[in-house]
Tab-separated table of C-alpha atoms in Angstrom:
chain	number	residue	atom	x	y	z
A	1	UNK	CA	119.938	102.581	190.674
A	2	UNK	CA	118.749	99.729	188.530
A	3	UNK	CA	116.128	101.910	186.834
A	4	UNK	CA	118.607	104.744	186.183
A	5	UNK	CA	120.960	102.334	184.340
A	6	UNK	CA	118.433	100.247	182.400
A	7	UNK	CA	116.201	103.012	181.020
A	8	UNK	CA	118.943	104.762	178.975
A	9	UNK	CA	120.087	101.405	177.622
A	10	UNK	CA	116.572	100.597	176.492
A	11	UNK	CA	116.266	104.002	174.841
A	12	UNK	CA	119.563	103.568	173.005
A	13	UNK	CA	118.506	100.103	171.793
A	14	UNK	CA	115.128	101.379	170.589
A	15	UNK	CA	116.721	104.275	168.737
A	16	UNK	CA	119.230	101.935	167.114
A	17	UNK	CA	116.453	99.660	165.885
A	18	UNK	CA	114.505	102.626	164.505
A	19	UNK	CA	117.585	103.897	162.709
A	20	UNK	CA	118.195	100.466	161.206
A	21	UNK	CA	114.600	100.292	159.959
A	22	UNK	CA	114.912	103.751	158.427
A	23	UNK	CA	118.148	102.777	156.737
A	24	UNK	CA	116.425	99.914	154.950
A	25	UNK	CA	113.530	102.085	153.714
A	26	UNK	CA	113.729	102.996	150.027
A	27	UNK	CA	112.375	106.180	148.447
A	28	UNK	CA	111.839	106.020	144.700
A	29	UNK	CA	111.116	108.723	142.167
A	30	UNK	CA	108.842	108.022	139.208
A	31	UNK	CA	108.322	110.335	136.235
A	32	UNK	CA	105.340	110.570	133.890
A	33	UNK	CA	104.646	113.132	131.163
A	34	UNK	CA	100.907	113.051	131.848
A	35	UNK	CA	99.031	115.462	134.098
A	36	UNK	CA	97.093	114.721	137.238
A	37	UNK	CA	93.796	114.657	135.311
A	38	UNK	CA	94.949	111.640	133.278
A	39	UNK	CA	93.625	108.283	134.432
A	40	UNK	CA	97.121	106.912	133.793
A	41	UNK	CA	98.561	109.269	136.408
A	42	UNK	CA	95.743	108.459	138.816
A	43	UNK	CA	96.472	104.761	138.368
A	44	UNK	CA	100.187	105.349	138.962
A	45	UNK	CA	99.491	107.222	142.184
A	46	UNK	CA	97.236	104.409	143.375
A	47	UNK	CA	100.040	101.985	142.538
A	48	UNK	CA	102.418	104.032	144.697
A	49	UNK	CA	99.911	104.015	147.557
A	50	UNK	CA	99.483	100.249	147.226
A	51	UNK	CA	103.238	99.721	147.371
A	52	UNK	CA	103.658	101.898	150.456
A	53	UNK	CA	100.832	100.095	152.223
A	54	UNK	CA	101.991	96.594	151.248
A	55	UNK	CA	105.561	97.295	152.400
A	56	UNK	CA	104.608	99.218	155.560
A	57	UNK	CA	106.446	102.215	154.161
A	58	UNK	CA	109.667	100.347	153.437
A	59	UNK	CA	109.271	101.418	149.802
A	60	UNK	CA	107.679	104.738	148.912
A	61	UNK	CA	107.286	105.990	145.345
A	62	UNK	CA	106.792	109.666	144.567
A	63	UNK	CA	105.040	110.166	141.218
A	64	UNK	CA	106.132	113.350	139.436
A	65	UNK	CA	103.420	114.134	136.874
A	66	UNK	CA	103.140	116.412	133.862
A	67	UNK	CA	106.807	116.190	132.881
A	68	UNK	CA	107.730	118.100	136.058
A	69	UNK	CA	110.754	115.912	136.821
A	70	UNK	CA	112.115	115.197	133.334
A	71	UNK	CA	110.681	115.584	129.844
A	72	UNK	CA	108.954	112.704	128.064
A	73	UNK	CA	111.942	111.983	125.859
A	74	UNK	CA	114.297	111.883	128.842
A	75	UNK	CA	112.289	109.498	131.018
A	76	UNK	CA	113.625	106.232	129.611
A	77	UNK	CA	117.278	107.434	129.471
A	78	UNK	CA	116.954	108.690	133.053
A	79	UNK	CA	115.706	105.325	134.293
A	80	UNK	CA	118.408	103.561	132.289
A	81	UNK	CA	121.105	105.755	133.868
A	82	UNK	CA	119.583	105.311	137.305
A	83	UNK	CA	118.992	109.013	137.939
A	84	UNK	CA	115.339	108.133	138.561
A	85	UNK	CA	113.975	104.771	139.642
A	86	UNK	CA	110.859	104.382	137.487
A	87	UNK	CA	108.993	106.057	134.689
A	88	UNK	CA	106.082	105.955	132.278
A	89	UNK	CA	106.169	106.635	128.545
A	90	UNK	CA	103.913	106.288	125.538
A	91	UNK	CA	105.224	102.947	124.303
A	92	UNK	CA	105.424	103.871	120.644
A	93	UNK	CA	107.761	106.819	121.299
A	94	UNK	CA	110.411	104.089	121.617
A	95	UNK	CA	109.897	102.966	118.013
A	96	UNK	CA	113.360	104.173	116.987
A	97	UNK	CA	114.764	101.489	119.300
A	98	UNK	CA	112.780	98.662	117.700
A	99	UNK	CA	109.642	98.382	115.508
A	100	UNK	CA	107.980	96.119	118.109
A	101	UNK	CA	107.357	99.208	120.209
A	102	UNK	CA	105.061	100.673	117.554
A	103	UNK	CA	103.035	97.572	116.735
A	104	UNK	CA	100.109	98.833	118.823
A	105	UNK	CA	99.834	101.909	116.584
A	106	UNK	CA	99.224	99.963	113.393
A	107	UNK	CA	95.628	100.469	112.176
A	108	UNK	CA	93.585	97.302	111.957
A	109	UNK	CA	95.838	95.175	114.160
A	110	UNK	CA	93.901	95.512	117.429
A	111	UNK	CA	90.616	97.407	117.407
A	112	UNK	CA	89.167	96.421	120.801
A	113	UNK	CA	90.329	96.274	124.395
A	114	UNK	CA	90.326	92.488	124.266
A	115	UNK	CA	92.510	92.449	121.167
A	116	UNK	CA	94.775	95.187	122.510
A	117	UNK	CA	95.419	93.192	125.683
A	118	UNK	CA	96.069	90.022	123.686
A	119	UNK	CA	98.582	92.002	121.605
A	120	UNK	CA	100.314	93.153	124.792
A	121	UNK	CA	100.511	89.566	126.063
A	122	UNK	CA	101.984	88.380	122.758
A	123	UNK	CA	104.589	91.145	122.530
A	124	UNK	CA	105.453	91.419	126.228
A	125	UNK	CA	108.240	88.753	126.197
A	126	UNK	CA	110.126	90.534	123.426
A	127	UNK	CA	109.571	93.967	124.971
A	128	UNK	CA	110.724	92.653	128.368
A	129	UNK	CA	113.884	91.264	126.783
A	130	UNK	CA	114.651	94.574	125.075
A	131	UNK	CA	114.173	96.465	128.336
A	132	UNK	CA	116.337	93.945	130.198
A	133	UNK	CA	119.162	94.521	127.714
A	134	UNK	CA	119.234	98.153	128.891
A	135	UNK	CA	118.947	97.330	132.587
A	136	UNK	CA	115.226	97.993	133.016
A	137	UNK	CA	112.129	95.992	133.919
A	138	UNK	CA	108.548	96.590	132.703
A	139	UNK	CA	106.082	96.888	135.576
A	140	UNK	CA	102.784	97.210	133.715
A	141	UNK	CA	101.230	98.534	130.529
A	142	UNK	CA	97.820	100.153	130.107
A	143	UNK	CA	95.994	101.035	126.901
A	144	UNK	CA	94.516	104.371	125.985
A	145	UNK	CA	91.028	104.398	124.488
A	146	UNK	CA	90.960	104.008	120.713
A	147	UNK	CA	92.372	106.934	118.764
A	148	UNK	CA	90.202	109.269	116.737
A	149	UNK	CA	90.582	112.567	114.873
A	150	UNK	CA	89.771	116.020	116.276
A	151	UNK	CA	89.089	118.756	113.718
A	152	UNK	CA	87.663	122.267	113.541
A	153	UNK	CA	85.021	121.215	111.018
A	154	UNK	CA	83.165	117.977	110.186
A	155	UNK	CA	85.548	115.498	108.542
A	156	UNK	CA	83.644	114.350	105.468
A	157	UNK	CA	86.172	114.358	102.615
A	158	UNK	CA	89.674	112.795	102.465
A	159	UNK	CA	90.847	115.936	100.645
A	160	UNK	CA	90.524	117.765	103.967
A	161	UNK	CA	93.725	116.039	105.069
A	162	UNK	CA	95.762	117.801	102.377
A	163	UNK	CA	98.169	120.118	104.182
A	164	UNK	CA	96.292	119.723	107.476
A	165	UNK	CA	98.637	120.335	110.406
A	166	UNK	CA	97.954	117.379	112.678
A	167	UNK	CA	99.308	116.783	116.171
A	168	UNK	CA	101.014	113.375	116.030
A	169	UNK	CA	102.620	112.182	119.300
A	170	UNK	CA	104.896	109.495	117.839
A	171	UNK	CA	106.696	108.631	114.637
A	172	UNK	CA	104.145	106.042	113.500
A	173	UNK	CA	101.295	108.534	113.789
A	174	UNK	CA	103.460	111.009	111.896
A	175	UNK	CA	103.893	108.474	109.090
A	176	UNK	CA	100.145	107.865	109.107
A	177	UNK	CA	99.411	111.577	108.757
A	178	UNK	CA	101.978	111.793	105.941
A	179	UNK	CA	100.211	108.936	104.164
A	180	UNK	CA	96.952	110.872	104.395
A	181	UNK	CA	98.555	113.954	102.854
A	182	UNK	CA	98.655	115.931	106.082
A	183	UNK	CA	101.471	117.744	107.849
A	184	UNK	CA	102.355	115.995	111.124
A	185	UNK	CA	103.532	117.991	114.120
A	186	UNK	CA	104.995	116.366	117.230
A	187	UNK	CA	103.386	117.924	120.300
A	188	UNK	CA	103.344	116.719	123.896
A	189	UNK	CA	99.960	116.417	125.570
A	190	UNK	CA	100.697	119.281	127.953
A	191	UNK	CA	101.434	121.572	124.980
A	192	UNK	CA	98.211	120.877	123.062
A	193	UNK	CA	96.344	124.099	124.034
A	194	UNK	CA	99.333	126.257	123.097
A	195	UNK	CA	99.832	124.385	119.831
A	196	UNK	CA	96.250	125.113	118.779
A	197	UNK	CA	96.184	128.710	120.008
A	198	UNK	CA	99.399	129.568	118.165
A	199	UNK	CA	98.336	127.819	114.958
A	200	UNK	CA	101.016	125.117	115.049
A	201	UNK	CA	98.300	122.484	114.659
A	202	UNK	CA	94.822	122.452	113.120
A	203	UNK	CA	93.809	118.949	114.205
A	204	UNK	CA	94.995	116.052	116.342
A	205	UNK	CA	94.882	112.281	116.443
A	206	UNK	CA	94.354	111.153	120.014
A	207	UNK	CA	91.850	109.500	122.327
A	208	UNK	CA	88.567	110.626	123.818
A	209	UNK	CA	90.409	110.678	127.146
A	210	UNK	CA	93.029	113.202	126.066
A	211	UNK	CA	90.392	115.324	124.368
A	212	UNK	CA	88.442	115.447	127.602
A	213	UNK	CA	91.374	116.077	129.945
A	214	UNK	CA	92.744	118.827	127.678
A	215	UNK	CA	89.310	120.471	127.144
A	216	UNK	CA	89.407	119.978	123.369
A	217	UNK	CA	86.132	121.880	122.960
A	218	UNK	CA	88.108	125.081	123.522
A	219	UNK	CA	89.794	124.716	120.128
A	220	UNK	CA	87.987	122.112	117.960
A	221	UNK	CA	84.385	121.325	117.110
A	222	UNK	CA	84.362	117.730	115.852
A	223	UNK	CA	85.636	114.311	116.890
A	224	UNK	CA	85.656	111.506	114.336
A	225	UNK	CA	85.631	108.305	116.402
A	226	UNK	CA	87.693	106.328	113.884
A	227	UNK	CA	88.886	103.555	116.229
A	228	UNK	CA	92.325	103.696	114.602
A	229	UNK	CA	94.306	101.830	117.279
A	230	UNK	CA	94.591	101.429	121.056
A	231	UNK	CA	98.127	102.510	121.977
A	232	UNK	CA	99.648	101.796	125.363
A	233	UNK	CA	101.672	103.494	128.044
A	234	UNK	CA	104.339	101.392	129.714
A	235	UNK	CA	105.574	101.804	133.291
A	236	UNK	CA	109.035	100.441	134.015
A	237	UNK	CA	111.800	100.538	136.603
A	238	UNK	CA	115.550	100.360	136.941
A	239	UNK	CA	116.845	96.829	137.453
A	240	UNK	CA	119.473	98.219	139.831
A	241	UNK	CA	116.839	99.926	141.951
A	242	UNK	CA	114.823	96.715	142.032
A	243	UNK	CA	117.846	94.594	142.984
A	244	UNK	CA	118.515	96.783	146.020
A	245	UNK	CA	115.154	95.833	147.529
A	246	UNK	CA	114.609	92.944	149.898
A	247	UNK	CA	112.857	89.955	148.326
A	248	UNK	CA	109.634	90.547	150.274
A	249	UNK	CA	109.499	94.140	149.049
A	250	UNK	CA	110.210	93.009	145.495
A	251	UNK	CA	107.288	90.577	145.692
A	252	UNK	CA	104.974	93.272	147.063
A	253	UNK	CA	106.045	95.659	144.307
A	254	UNK	CA	105.315	93.178	141.536
A	255	UNK	CA	101.971	92.208	143.055
A	256	UNK	CA	100.992	95.882	143.178
A	257	UNK	CA	102.099	96.235	139.541
A	258	UNK	CA	99.848	93.340	138.497
A	259	UNK	CA	96.914	95.010	140.242
A	260	UNK	CA	97.771	98.343	138.587
A	261	UNK	CA	97.684	96.752	135.148
A	262	UNK	CA	94.299	95.150	135.736
A	263	UNK	CA	92.890	98.308	137.307
A	264	UNK	CA	94.352	100.524	134.577
A	265	UNK	CA	92.683	98.668	131.717
A	266	UNK	CA	89.334	98.922	133.489
A	267	UNK	CA	89.925	102.617	134.148
A	268	UNK	CA	90.613	103.080	130.437
A	269	UNK	CA	87.308	101.480	129.470
A	270	UNK	CA	85.376	103.596	131.950
A	271	UNK	CA	87.271	106.745	131.022
A	272	UNK	CA	86.448	106.276	127.348
A	273	UNK	CA	82.728	106.225	128.130
A	274	UNK	CA	82.794	109.248	130.422
A	275	UNK	CA	85.089	111.173	128.098
A	276	UNK	CA	82.862	110.665	125.060
A	277	UNK	CA	79.938	111.957	127.091
A	278	UNK	CA	81.961	114.947	128.252
A	279	UNK	CA	82.923	115.800	124.674
A	280	UNK	CA	79.272	115.778	123.629
A	281	UNK	CA	78.140	117.742	126.669
A	282	UNK	CA	80.675	120.435	125.858
A	283	UNK	CA	79.499	120.841	122.280
A	284	UNK	CA	81.811	118.596	120.304
A	285	UNK	CA	80.096	116.639	117.546
A	286	UNK	CA	81.061	112.951	117.816
A	287	UNK	CA	80.575	110.856	114.677
A	288	UNK	CA	81.848	107.808	112.798
A	289	UNK	CA	83.896	108.270	109.620
A	290	UNK	CA	81.905	108.073	106.383
A	291	UNK	CA	82.742	105.621	103.618
A	292	UNK	CA	85.163	107.916	101.772
A	293	UNK	CA	87.095	108.877	104.897
A	294	UNK	CA	87.146	105.253	106.075
A	295	UNK	CA	88.651	104.183	102.752
A	296	UNK	CA	91.349	106.843	102.994
A	297	UNK	CA	92.183	105.813	106.553
A	298	UNK	CA	92.355	102.162	105.493
A	299	UNK	CA	94.686	102.934	102.591
A	300	UNK	CA	96.972	105.010	104.835
A	301	UNK	CA	96.934	102.197	107.387
A	302	UNK	CA	97.817	99.561	104.796
A	303	UNK	CA	100.763	101.668	103.681
A	304	UNK	CA	101.843	102.075	107.303
A	305	UNK	CA	101.719	98.332	107.904
A	306	UNK	CA	103.750	97.595	104.769
A	307	UNK	CA	106.385	100.036	105.991
A	308	UNK	CA	106.441	98.338	109.425
A	309	UNK	CA	106.915	94.914	107.855
A	310	UNK	CA	109.864	96.213	105.849
A	311	UNK	CA	111.601	97.315	109.055
A	312	UNK	CA	110.571	94.645	111.571
A	313	UNK	CA	112.863	91.703	112.283
A	314	UNK	CA	111.768	88.074	112.461
A	315	UNK	CA	111.178	88.217	116.227
A	316	UNK	CA	108.787	91.149	115.903
A	317	UNK	CA	106.952	89.531	113.011
A	318	UNK	CA	106.678	86.285	114.966
A	319	UNK	CA	105.240	88.111	117.974
A	320	UNK	CA	102.597	89.688	115.755
A	321	UNK	CA	101.842	86.352	114.122
A	322	UNK	CA	101.488	84.732	117.552
A	323	UNK	CA	98.960	87.391	118.506
A	324	UNK	CA	96.997	86.854	115.315
A	325	UNK	CA	96.892	83.099	115.823
A	326	UNK	CA	95.615	83.521	119.371
A	327	UNK	CA	93.104	86.276	118.630
A	328	UNK	CA	91.930	85.097	115.222
A	329	UNK	CA	92.682	88.485	113.642
């Protein structure tokens, strides 16, 4: 009799505890415009795995890659509205919100990984404040390899830019192409092959990494490794989603984010090396810009910086000055 009464009670108690544990588990969605071949996406998926492991499954993050959940331009608004919990964007696509978001696409400001990270550290407080104003929290930022120029012929003369239809993924790159005399065209990474095959673009400014992941050798022959700038992606979350988590889960999430940032920058360095080799192995000629092209790029960059200074407020200028004082640039 005792066993017949106790066993059902124990089962009911166990089921109640399991249901309570399940009720506290959180399932997040995270959107990125980059495909599974991108090291950024691979880093994000590792971040999600780290979070699930550190929280014993109390927080799981599903990474939706390649713009499959929402388009690039809708990622930040979706996180702000709370329709998704986290997202990743190319930081400079937010330049219409504030010029600080495009500072990492100014030629000559940060030309190495060390300088690019120092620039992130100097601008992070202001960027964090701007995100907080809209109810969001930066998790981590990771740089792309330095940007270069892909063309269908060797780039030896600045006159080649005249009328050249160039894929430019953000407004600052579009201004840069304008300054060179080219015709900028905004094209998402996933649309690059179609843009070339349909003649919408003749060239593109992007990294060795993107050239490799998008098989650039199928539509261009040359890569001018101009080391223009090292732009960043930023991963961020909804403050409301974060506030719903228990403190221990919040701590685990932020610790995983710190590891993702460190890992991501190392992945970028390694990816640059392997991507340059892949470009060469697949027949793309990789070269440095000659003196004439370098001068044209410098002049276009100087014009771009002057334009940025005319639009930036004192806080943005101070953040840049703080970086320069710390880095010696």
